[in-house]
Short mmCIF file of C-alpha atoms in Angstrom, two decimals:
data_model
loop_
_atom_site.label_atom_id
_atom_site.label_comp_id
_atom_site.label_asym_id
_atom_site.label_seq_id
_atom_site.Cartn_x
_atom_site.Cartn_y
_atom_site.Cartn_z
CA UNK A 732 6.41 12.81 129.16
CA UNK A 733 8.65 12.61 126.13
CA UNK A 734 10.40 15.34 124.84
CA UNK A 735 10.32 16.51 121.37
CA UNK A 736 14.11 15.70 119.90
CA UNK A 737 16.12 19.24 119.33
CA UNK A 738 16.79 19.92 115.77
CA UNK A 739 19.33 18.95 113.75
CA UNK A 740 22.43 22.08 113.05
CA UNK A 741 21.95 22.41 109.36
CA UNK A 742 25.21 21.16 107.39
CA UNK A 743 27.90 24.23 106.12
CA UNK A 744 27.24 24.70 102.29
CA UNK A 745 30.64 24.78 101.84
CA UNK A 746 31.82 21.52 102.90
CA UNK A 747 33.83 19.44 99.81
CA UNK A 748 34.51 22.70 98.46
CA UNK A 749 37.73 24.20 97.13
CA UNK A 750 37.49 27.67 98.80
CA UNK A 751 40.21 29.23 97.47
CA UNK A 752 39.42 27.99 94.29
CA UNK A 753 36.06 29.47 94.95
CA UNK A 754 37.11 32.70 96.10
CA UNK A 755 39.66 33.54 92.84
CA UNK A 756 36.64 32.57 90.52
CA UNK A 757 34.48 34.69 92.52
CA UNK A 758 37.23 37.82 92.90
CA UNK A 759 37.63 37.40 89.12
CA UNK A 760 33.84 37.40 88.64
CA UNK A 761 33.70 40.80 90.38
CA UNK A 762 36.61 42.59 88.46
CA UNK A 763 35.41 41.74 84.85
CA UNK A 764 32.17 43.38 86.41
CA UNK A 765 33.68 46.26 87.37
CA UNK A 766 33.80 45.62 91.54
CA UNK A 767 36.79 47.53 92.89
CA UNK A 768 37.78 44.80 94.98
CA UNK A 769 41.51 43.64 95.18
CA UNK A 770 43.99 40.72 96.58
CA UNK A 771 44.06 41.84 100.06
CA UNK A 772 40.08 41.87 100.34
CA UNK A 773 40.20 38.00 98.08
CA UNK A 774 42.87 36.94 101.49
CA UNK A 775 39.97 38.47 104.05
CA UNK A 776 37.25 35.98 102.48
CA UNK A 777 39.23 33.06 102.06
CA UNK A 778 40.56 33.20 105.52
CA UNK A 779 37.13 33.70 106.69
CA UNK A 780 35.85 30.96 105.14
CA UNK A 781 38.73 28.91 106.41
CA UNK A 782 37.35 30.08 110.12
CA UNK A 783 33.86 29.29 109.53
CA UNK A 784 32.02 28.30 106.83
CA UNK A 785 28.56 29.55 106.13
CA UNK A 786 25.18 27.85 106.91
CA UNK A 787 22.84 29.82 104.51
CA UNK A 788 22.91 31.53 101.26
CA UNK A 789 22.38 34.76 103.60
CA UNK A 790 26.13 34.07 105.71
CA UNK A 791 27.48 33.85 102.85
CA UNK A 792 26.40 36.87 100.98
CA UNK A 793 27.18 38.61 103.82
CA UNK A 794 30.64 37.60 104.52
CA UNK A 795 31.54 37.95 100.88
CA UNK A 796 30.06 41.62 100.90
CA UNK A 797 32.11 42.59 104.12
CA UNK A 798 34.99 41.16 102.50
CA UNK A 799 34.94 42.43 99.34
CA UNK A 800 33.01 45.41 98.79
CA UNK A 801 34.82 48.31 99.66
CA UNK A 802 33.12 51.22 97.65
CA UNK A 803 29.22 51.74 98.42
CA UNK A 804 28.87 52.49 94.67
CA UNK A 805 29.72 48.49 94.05
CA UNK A 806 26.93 47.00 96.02
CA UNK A 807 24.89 46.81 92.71
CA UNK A 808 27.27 44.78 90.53
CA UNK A 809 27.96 42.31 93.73
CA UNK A 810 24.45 41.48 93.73
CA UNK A 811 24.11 41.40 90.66
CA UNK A 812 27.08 38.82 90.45
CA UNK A 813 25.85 37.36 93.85
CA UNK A 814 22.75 35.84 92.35
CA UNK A 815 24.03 34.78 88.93
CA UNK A 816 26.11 32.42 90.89
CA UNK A 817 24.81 31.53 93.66
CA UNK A 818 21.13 31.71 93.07
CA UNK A 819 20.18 28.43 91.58
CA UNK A 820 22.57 26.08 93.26
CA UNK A 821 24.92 25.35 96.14
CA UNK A 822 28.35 23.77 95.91
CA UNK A 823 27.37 20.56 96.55
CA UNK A 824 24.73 19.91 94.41
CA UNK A 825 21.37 20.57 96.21
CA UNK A 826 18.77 22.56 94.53
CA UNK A 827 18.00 25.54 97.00
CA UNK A 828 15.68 28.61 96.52
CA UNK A 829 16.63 32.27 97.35
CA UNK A 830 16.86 32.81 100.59
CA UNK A 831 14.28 34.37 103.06
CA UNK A 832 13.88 38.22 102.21
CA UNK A 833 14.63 38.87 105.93
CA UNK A 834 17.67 37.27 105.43
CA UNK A 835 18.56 38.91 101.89
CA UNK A 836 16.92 42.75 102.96
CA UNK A 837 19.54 45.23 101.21
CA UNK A 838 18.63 48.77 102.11
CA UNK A 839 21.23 49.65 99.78
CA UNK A 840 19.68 47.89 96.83
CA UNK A 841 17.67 49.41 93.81
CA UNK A 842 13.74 47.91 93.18
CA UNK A 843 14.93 46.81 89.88
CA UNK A 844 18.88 46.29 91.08
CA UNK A 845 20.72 44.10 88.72
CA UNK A 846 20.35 43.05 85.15
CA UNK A 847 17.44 40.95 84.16
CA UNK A 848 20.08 38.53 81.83
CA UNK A 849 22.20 36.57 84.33
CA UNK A 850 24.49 35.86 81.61
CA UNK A 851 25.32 38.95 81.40
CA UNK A 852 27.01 38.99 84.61
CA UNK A 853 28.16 35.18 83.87
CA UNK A 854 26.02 32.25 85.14
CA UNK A 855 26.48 29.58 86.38
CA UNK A 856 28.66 28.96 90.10
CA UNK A 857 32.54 30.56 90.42
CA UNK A 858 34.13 27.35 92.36
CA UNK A 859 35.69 24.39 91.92
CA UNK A 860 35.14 21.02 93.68
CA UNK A 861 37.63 18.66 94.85
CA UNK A 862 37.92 15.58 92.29
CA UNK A 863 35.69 12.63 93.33
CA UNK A 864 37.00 9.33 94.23
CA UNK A 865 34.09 7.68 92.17
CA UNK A 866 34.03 7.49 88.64
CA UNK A 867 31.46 9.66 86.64
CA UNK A 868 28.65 7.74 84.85
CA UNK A 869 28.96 10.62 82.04
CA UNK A 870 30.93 10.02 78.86
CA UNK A 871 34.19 11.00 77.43
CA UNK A 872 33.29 14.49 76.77
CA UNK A 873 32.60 14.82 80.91
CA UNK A 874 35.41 17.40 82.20
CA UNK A 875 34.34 14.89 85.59
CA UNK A 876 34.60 11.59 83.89
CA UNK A 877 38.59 11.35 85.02
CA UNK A 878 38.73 10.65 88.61
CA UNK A 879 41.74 11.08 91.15
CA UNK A 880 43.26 7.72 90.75
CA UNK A 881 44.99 6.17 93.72
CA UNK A 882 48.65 5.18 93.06
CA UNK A 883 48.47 2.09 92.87
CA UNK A 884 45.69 3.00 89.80
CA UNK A 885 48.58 5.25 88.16
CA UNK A 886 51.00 2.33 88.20
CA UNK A 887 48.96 -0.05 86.46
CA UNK A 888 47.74 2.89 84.06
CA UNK A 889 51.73 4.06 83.34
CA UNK A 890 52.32 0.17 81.60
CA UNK A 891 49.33 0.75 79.21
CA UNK A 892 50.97 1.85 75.26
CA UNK A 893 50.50 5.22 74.43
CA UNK A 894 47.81 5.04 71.89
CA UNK A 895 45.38 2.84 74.39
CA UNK A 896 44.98 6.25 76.45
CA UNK A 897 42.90 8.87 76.54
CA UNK A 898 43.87 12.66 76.19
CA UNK A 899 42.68 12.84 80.04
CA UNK A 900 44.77 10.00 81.39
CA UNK A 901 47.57 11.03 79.34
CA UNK A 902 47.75 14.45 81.46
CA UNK A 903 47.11 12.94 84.23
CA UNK A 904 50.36 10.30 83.71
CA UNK A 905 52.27 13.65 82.73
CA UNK A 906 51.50 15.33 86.30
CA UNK A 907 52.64 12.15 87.42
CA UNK A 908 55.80 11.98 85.60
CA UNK A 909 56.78 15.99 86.29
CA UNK A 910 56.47 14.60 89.86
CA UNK A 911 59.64 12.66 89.23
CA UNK A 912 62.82 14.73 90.32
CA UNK A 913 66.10 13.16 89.32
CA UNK A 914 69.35 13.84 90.99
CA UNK A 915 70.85 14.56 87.21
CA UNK A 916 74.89 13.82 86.39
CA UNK A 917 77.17 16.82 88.20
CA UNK A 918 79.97 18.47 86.41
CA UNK A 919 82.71 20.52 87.78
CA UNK A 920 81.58 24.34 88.40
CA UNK A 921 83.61 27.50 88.42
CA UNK A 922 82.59 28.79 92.10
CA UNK A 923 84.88 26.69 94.47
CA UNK A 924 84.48 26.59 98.34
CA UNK A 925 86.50 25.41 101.49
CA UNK A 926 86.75 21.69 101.52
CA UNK A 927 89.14 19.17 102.45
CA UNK A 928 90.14 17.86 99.43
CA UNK A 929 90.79 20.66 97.53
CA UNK A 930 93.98 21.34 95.68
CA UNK A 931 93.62 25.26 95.71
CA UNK A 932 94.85 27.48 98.61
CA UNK A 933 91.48 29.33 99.67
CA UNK A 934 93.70 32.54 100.70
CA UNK A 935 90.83 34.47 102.77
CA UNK A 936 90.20 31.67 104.72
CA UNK A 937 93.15 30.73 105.74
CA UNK A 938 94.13 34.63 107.13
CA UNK A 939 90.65 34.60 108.59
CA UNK A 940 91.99 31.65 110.67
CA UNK A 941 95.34 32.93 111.34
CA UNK A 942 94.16 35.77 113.27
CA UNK A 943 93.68 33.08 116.20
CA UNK A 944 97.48 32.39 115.92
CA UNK A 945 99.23 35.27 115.78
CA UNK A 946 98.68 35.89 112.01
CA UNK A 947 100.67 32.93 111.77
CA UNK A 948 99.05 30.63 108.81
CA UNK A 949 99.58 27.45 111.29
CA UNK A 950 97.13 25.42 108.76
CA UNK A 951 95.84 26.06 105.35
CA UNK A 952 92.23 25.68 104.07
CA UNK A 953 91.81 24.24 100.84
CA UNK A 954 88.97 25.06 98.26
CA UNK A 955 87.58 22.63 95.72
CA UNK A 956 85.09 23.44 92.95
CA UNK A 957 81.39 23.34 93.72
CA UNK A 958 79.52 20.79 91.75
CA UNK A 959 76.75 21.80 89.54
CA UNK A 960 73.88 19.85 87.67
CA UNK A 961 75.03 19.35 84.03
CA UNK A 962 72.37 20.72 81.22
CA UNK A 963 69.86 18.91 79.64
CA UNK A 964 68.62 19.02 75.96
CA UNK A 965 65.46 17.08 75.34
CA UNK A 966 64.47 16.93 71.84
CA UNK A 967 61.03 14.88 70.70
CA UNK A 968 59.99 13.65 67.12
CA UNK A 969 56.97 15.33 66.84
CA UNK A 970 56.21 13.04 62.33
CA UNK A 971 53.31 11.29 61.32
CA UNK A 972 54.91 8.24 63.21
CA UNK A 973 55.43 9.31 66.35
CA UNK A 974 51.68 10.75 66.26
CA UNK A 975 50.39 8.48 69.44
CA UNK A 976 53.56 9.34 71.33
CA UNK A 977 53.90 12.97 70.48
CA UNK A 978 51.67 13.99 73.47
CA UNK A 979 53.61 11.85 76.19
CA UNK A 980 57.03 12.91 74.92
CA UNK A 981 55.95 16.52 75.45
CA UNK A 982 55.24 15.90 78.76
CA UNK A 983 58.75 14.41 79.32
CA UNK A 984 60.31 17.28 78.26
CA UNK A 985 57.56 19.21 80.43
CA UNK A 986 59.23 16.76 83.14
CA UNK A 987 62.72 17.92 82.30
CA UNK A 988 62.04 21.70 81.90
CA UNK A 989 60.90 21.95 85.33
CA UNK A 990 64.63 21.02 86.24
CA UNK A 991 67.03 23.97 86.31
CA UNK A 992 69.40 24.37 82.84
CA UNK A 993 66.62 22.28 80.33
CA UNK A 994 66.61 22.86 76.67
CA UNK A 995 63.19 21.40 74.98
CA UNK A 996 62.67 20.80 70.78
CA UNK A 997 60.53 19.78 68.81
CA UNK A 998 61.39 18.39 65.30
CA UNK A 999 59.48 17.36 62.37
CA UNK A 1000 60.62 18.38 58.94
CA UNK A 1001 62.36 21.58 60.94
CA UNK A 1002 63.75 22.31 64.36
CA UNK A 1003 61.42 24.59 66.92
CA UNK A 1004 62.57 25.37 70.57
CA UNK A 1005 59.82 24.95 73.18
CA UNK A 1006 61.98 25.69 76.43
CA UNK A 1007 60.01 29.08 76.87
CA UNK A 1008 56.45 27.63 76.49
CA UNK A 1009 56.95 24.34 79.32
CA UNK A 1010 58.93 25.93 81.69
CA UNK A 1011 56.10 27.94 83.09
CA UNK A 1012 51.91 27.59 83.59
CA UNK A 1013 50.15 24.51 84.48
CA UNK A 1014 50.94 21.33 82.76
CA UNK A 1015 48.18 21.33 80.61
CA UNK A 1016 48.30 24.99 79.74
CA UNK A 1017 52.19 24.41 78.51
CA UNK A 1018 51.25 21.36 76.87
CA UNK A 1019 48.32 23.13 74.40
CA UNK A 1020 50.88 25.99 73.90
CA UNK A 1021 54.02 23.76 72.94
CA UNK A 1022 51.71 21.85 70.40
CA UNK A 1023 50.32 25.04 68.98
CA UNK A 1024 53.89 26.08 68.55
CA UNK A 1025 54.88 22.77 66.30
CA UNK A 1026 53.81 24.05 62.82
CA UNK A 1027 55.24 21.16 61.20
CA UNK A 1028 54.06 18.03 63.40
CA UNK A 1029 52.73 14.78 62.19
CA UNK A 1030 54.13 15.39 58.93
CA UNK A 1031 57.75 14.19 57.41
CA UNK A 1032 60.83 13.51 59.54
CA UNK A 1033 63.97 14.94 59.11
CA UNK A 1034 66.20 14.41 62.10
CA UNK A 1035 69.83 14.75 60.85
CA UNK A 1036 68.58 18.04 59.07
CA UNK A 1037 67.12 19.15 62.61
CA UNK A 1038 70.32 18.19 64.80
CA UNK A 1039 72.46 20.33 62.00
CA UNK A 1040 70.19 22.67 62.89
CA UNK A 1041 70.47 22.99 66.33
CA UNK A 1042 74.08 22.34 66.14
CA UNK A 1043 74.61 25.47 63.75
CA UNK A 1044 72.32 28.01 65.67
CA UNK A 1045 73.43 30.07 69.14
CA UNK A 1046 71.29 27.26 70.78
CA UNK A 1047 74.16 24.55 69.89
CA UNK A 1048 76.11 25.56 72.88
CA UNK A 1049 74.27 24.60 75.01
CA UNK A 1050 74.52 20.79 74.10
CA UNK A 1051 78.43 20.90 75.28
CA UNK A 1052 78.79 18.93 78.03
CA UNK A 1053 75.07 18.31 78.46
CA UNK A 1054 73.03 15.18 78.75
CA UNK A 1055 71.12 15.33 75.46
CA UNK A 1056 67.84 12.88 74.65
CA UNK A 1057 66.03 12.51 71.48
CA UNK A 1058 63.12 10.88 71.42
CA UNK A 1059 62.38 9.10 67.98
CA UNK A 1060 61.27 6.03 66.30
CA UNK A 1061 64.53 6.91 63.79
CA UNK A 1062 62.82 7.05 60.90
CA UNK A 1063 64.57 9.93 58.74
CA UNK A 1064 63.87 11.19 55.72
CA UNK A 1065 67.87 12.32 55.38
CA UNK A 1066 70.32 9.25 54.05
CA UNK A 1067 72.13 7.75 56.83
CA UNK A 1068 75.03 9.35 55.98
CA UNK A 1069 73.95 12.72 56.86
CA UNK A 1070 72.82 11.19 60.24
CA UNK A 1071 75.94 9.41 60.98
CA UNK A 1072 77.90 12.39 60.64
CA UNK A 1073 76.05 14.82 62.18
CA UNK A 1074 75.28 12.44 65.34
CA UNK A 1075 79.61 12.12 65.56
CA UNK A 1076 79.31 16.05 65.63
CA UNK A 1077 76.54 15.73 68.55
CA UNK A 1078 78.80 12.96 70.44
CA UNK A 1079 81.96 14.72 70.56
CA UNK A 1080 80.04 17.73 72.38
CA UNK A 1081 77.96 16.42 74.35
CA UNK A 1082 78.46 14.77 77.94
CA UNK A 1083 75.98 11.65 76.86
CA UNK A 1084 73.58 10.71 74.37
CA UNK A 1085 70.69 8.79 75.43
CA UNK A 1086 68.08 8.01 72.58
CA UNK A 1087 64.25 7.19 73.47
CA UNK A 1088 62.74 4.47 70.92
CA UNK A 1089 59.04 3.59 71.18
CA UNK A 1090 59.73 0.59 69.45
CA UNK A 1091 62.85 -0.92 71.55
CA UNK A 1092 60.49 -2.74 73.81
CA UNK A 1093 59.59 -4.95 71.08
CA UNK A 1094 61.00 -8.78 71.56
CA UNK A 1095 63.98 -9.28 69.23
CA UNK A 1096 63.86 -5.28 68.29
CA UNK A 1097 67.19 -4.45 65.98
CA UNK A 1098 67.47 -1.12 64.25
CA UNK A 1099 66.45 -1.97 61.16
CA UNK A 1100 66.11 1.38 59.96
CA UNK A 1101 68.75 3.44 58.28
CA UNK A 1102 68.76 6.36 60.56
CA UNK A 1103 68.43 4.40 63.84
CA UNK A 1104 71.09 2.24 62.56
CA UNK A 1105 73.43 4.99 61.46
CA UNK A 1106 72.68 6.98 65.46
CA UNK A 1107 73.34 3.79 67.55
CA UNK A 1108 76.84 3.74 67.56
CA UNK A 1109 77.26 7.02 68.96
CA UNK A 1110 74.11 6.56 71.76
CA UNK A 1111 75.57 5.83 75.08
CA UNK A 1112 71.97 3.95 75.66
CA UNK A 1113 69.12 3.23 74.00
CA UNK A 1114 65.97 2.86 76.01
CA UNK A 1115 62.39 2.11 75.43
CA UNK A 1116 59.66 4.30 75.58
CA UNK A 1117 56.38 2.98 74.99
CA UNK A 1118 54.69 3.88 78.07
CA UNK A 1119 54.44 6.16 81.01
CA UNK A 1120 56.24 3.65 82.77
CA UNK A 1121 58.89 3.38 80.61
CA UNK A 1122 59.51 6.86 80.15
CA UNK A 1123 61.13 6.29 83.87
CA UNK A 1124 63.71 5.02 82.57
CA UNK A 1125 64.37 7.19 80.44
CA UNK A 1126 64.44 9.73 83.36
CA UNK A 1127 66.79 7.13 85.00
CA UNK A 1128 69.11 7.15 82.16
CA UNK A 1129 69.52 10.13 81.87
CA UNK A 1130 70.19 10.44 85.99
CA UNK A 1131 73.16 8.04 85.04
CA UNK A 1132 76.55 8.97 86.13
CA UNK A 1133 78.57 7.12 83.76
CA UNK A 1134 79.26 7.91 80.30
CA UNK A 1135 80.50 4.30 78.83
CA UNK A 1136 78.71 3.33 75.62
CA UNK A 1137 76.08 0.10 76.15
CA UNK A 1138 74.28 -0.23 73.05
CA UNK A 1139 71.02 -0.70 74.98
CA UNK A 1140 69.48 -0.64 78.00
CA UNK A 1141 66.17 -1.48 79.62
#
């Protein structure tokens, strides 16, 4: 006699699902609908969901009503925000129906509950899905068409030129880059503290150890000056030449802002600071607000004018004793005698001068140009930067400890 085979547990709906992701959207979803539901409640759902995951539209709603409604007089807006989001779809894809009305029975719940327009309540689902591994079929325009790439996959993309990629794998090379922390060049600090090779008498110390003799000071500790990462002032060529390497370069100096003490410019035919707009967000959120900030980008180039500049304004102290980088093809619009002297001015202040040239990685490269040929001398290195890859060593050079003059590296 053969038995019939037991039934299958049906699979979580949840599963390849960014719940918290899920669970902001769907807090935020509530609030802009006027549910009175707050961080503490947004915590209770996501760690429920991290427990155990739901096996029906009907766990779900339920779990996200115990969770987040706190005020009976809310129940209406949750449902109403409960089935423009969840009603059509699941979060992975499958086409399911509403469920059961045993399953959904609200006692609390009007006949006609809920707005007829689910766009008035915002359609569509409130989650986020982890990035697939496999690449979309859809076109450029797909938010899905840029998958996760392995690292090996980000290696071989980081040697491609800059104007071969896409806006997508261009963000996706700068999260890769801002994952690059450098130990940068140290300079001496004013704080000191006990060390053996200091030259100063650290006086409370030493009586703190006397008390063990006698107050006798039998030995004396000595204090030396605690090291500190020196500044750095990143400053990118935003012209009409540069236009296929803006958008990378403004990633560096996303790169270098996340580092403590970073100064960030742009410079076109003026000088604009963009330190306040990378330092903070997401990448690509800082990105869109430093280019929005650039009034004067992919136009002329004036670079000596916008070094005078930064030299002359309360921002030109902190070049002294910094590791400054400009990143420029060094093509000016200023005569070369304007660059020359203001790039002396900029060499006798700063602690090194490292300049990033999209066009040094050509074979036989020689600065032709008068403003590139007028900056060399006073660049402690010159470095390419035509791809993601390169733009590593620019971080490397900038690492560098020693402040001798090559007149190019890389």
């Amino acid at each position: 006699m053969s038995s019939s085979p037991e039934p299958r547990p049906r699979a979580a709906l949840l599963q390849g699902v960014d719940r918290a992701a899920l669970v902001v959207a769907l807090t935020v979803r509530l609030r802009e609908n006027g549910v009175r539901t707050d961080l503490d409640a947004a915590r209770s759902l996501a760690r429920a969901l991290s427990l155990s995951l739901p096996r029906s539209l009907g766990e779900l709603y339920w779990t996200a009503r115990v969770c987040l409604v706190r005020h009976r007089g809310d129940l209406e807006a949750f449902d109403a925000v409960f089935d423009a989001a969840f009603g059509d779809a699941d979060p992975v894809g499958e086409q399911l129906s509403p469920p059961p009305a045993p399953v959904r029975t609200r006692g609390e719940r009007a006949p006609d509950g809920g707005p007829e327009d689910r766009g008035a309540v915002g359609g569509g689902l409130p989650w986020a899905t982890l990035p697939d591994t496999d690449p979309s079929p859809g076109g450029e325009d797909d938010p899905r068409a840029l998958p996760e790439l392995l690292p090996s996959a980000l290696e071989a993309l980081a040697e491609a030129p800059f104007d071969r990629l896409s806006e997508g794998e261009v963000r996706q090379l700068g999260r890769w880059l801002e994952e690059l922390r450098p130990q940068l060049p140290r300079r001496r600090g004013r704080r000191h503290s006990p060390g053996p090779g200091g030259r100063r008498v650290a006086l409370r110390a030493t009586l703190a150890r006397a008390r063990r003799t006698g107050w006798e000071p039998l030995e004396l500790v000595r204090s030396a000056p605690v090291p500190r990462p020196r500044r750095v002032v990143a400053l990118c060529d935003v012209s009409g030449s540069m236009r296929s390497q803006a958008a990378a370069y403004v990633h560096l100096m996303r790169a270098f802002a996340l580092i403590a003490g970073t100064e960030a410019f742009a410079f076109g035919t003026r000088l604009t600071r963009l330190t306040p707009l990378l330092a903070h967000g997401t990448a690509e959120g800082a990105v869109a607000r430093a280019t929005g900030a650039v009034q004067d980008r992919f136009g002329g180039t004036r670079i000596a004018a916008s070094l005078r500049e930064l030299l002359a304004s309360h921002h030109g102290s902190a070049v002294r004793g910094a590791v400054v980088v400009v990143a420029s093809d060094g093509w000016d619009g200023d005569p070369p005698e304007e660059m020359a002297a203001v790039m002396a001015r900029l060499r006798r202040r700063a602690h090194r001068v490292v300049w990033a040239n999209p066009r040094a990685a050509a074979p036989g490269f020689e600065p032709s140009t008068g403003g590139m040929a007028a900056a060399l001398p006073f660049c402690d290195a010159l470095v390419p930067a035509h791809t993601f890859a390169a733009l590593r060593g620019v971080v490397a050079a900038v690492a560098a400890e020693t402040a001798s003059r090559p007149r190019r590296t890389g």
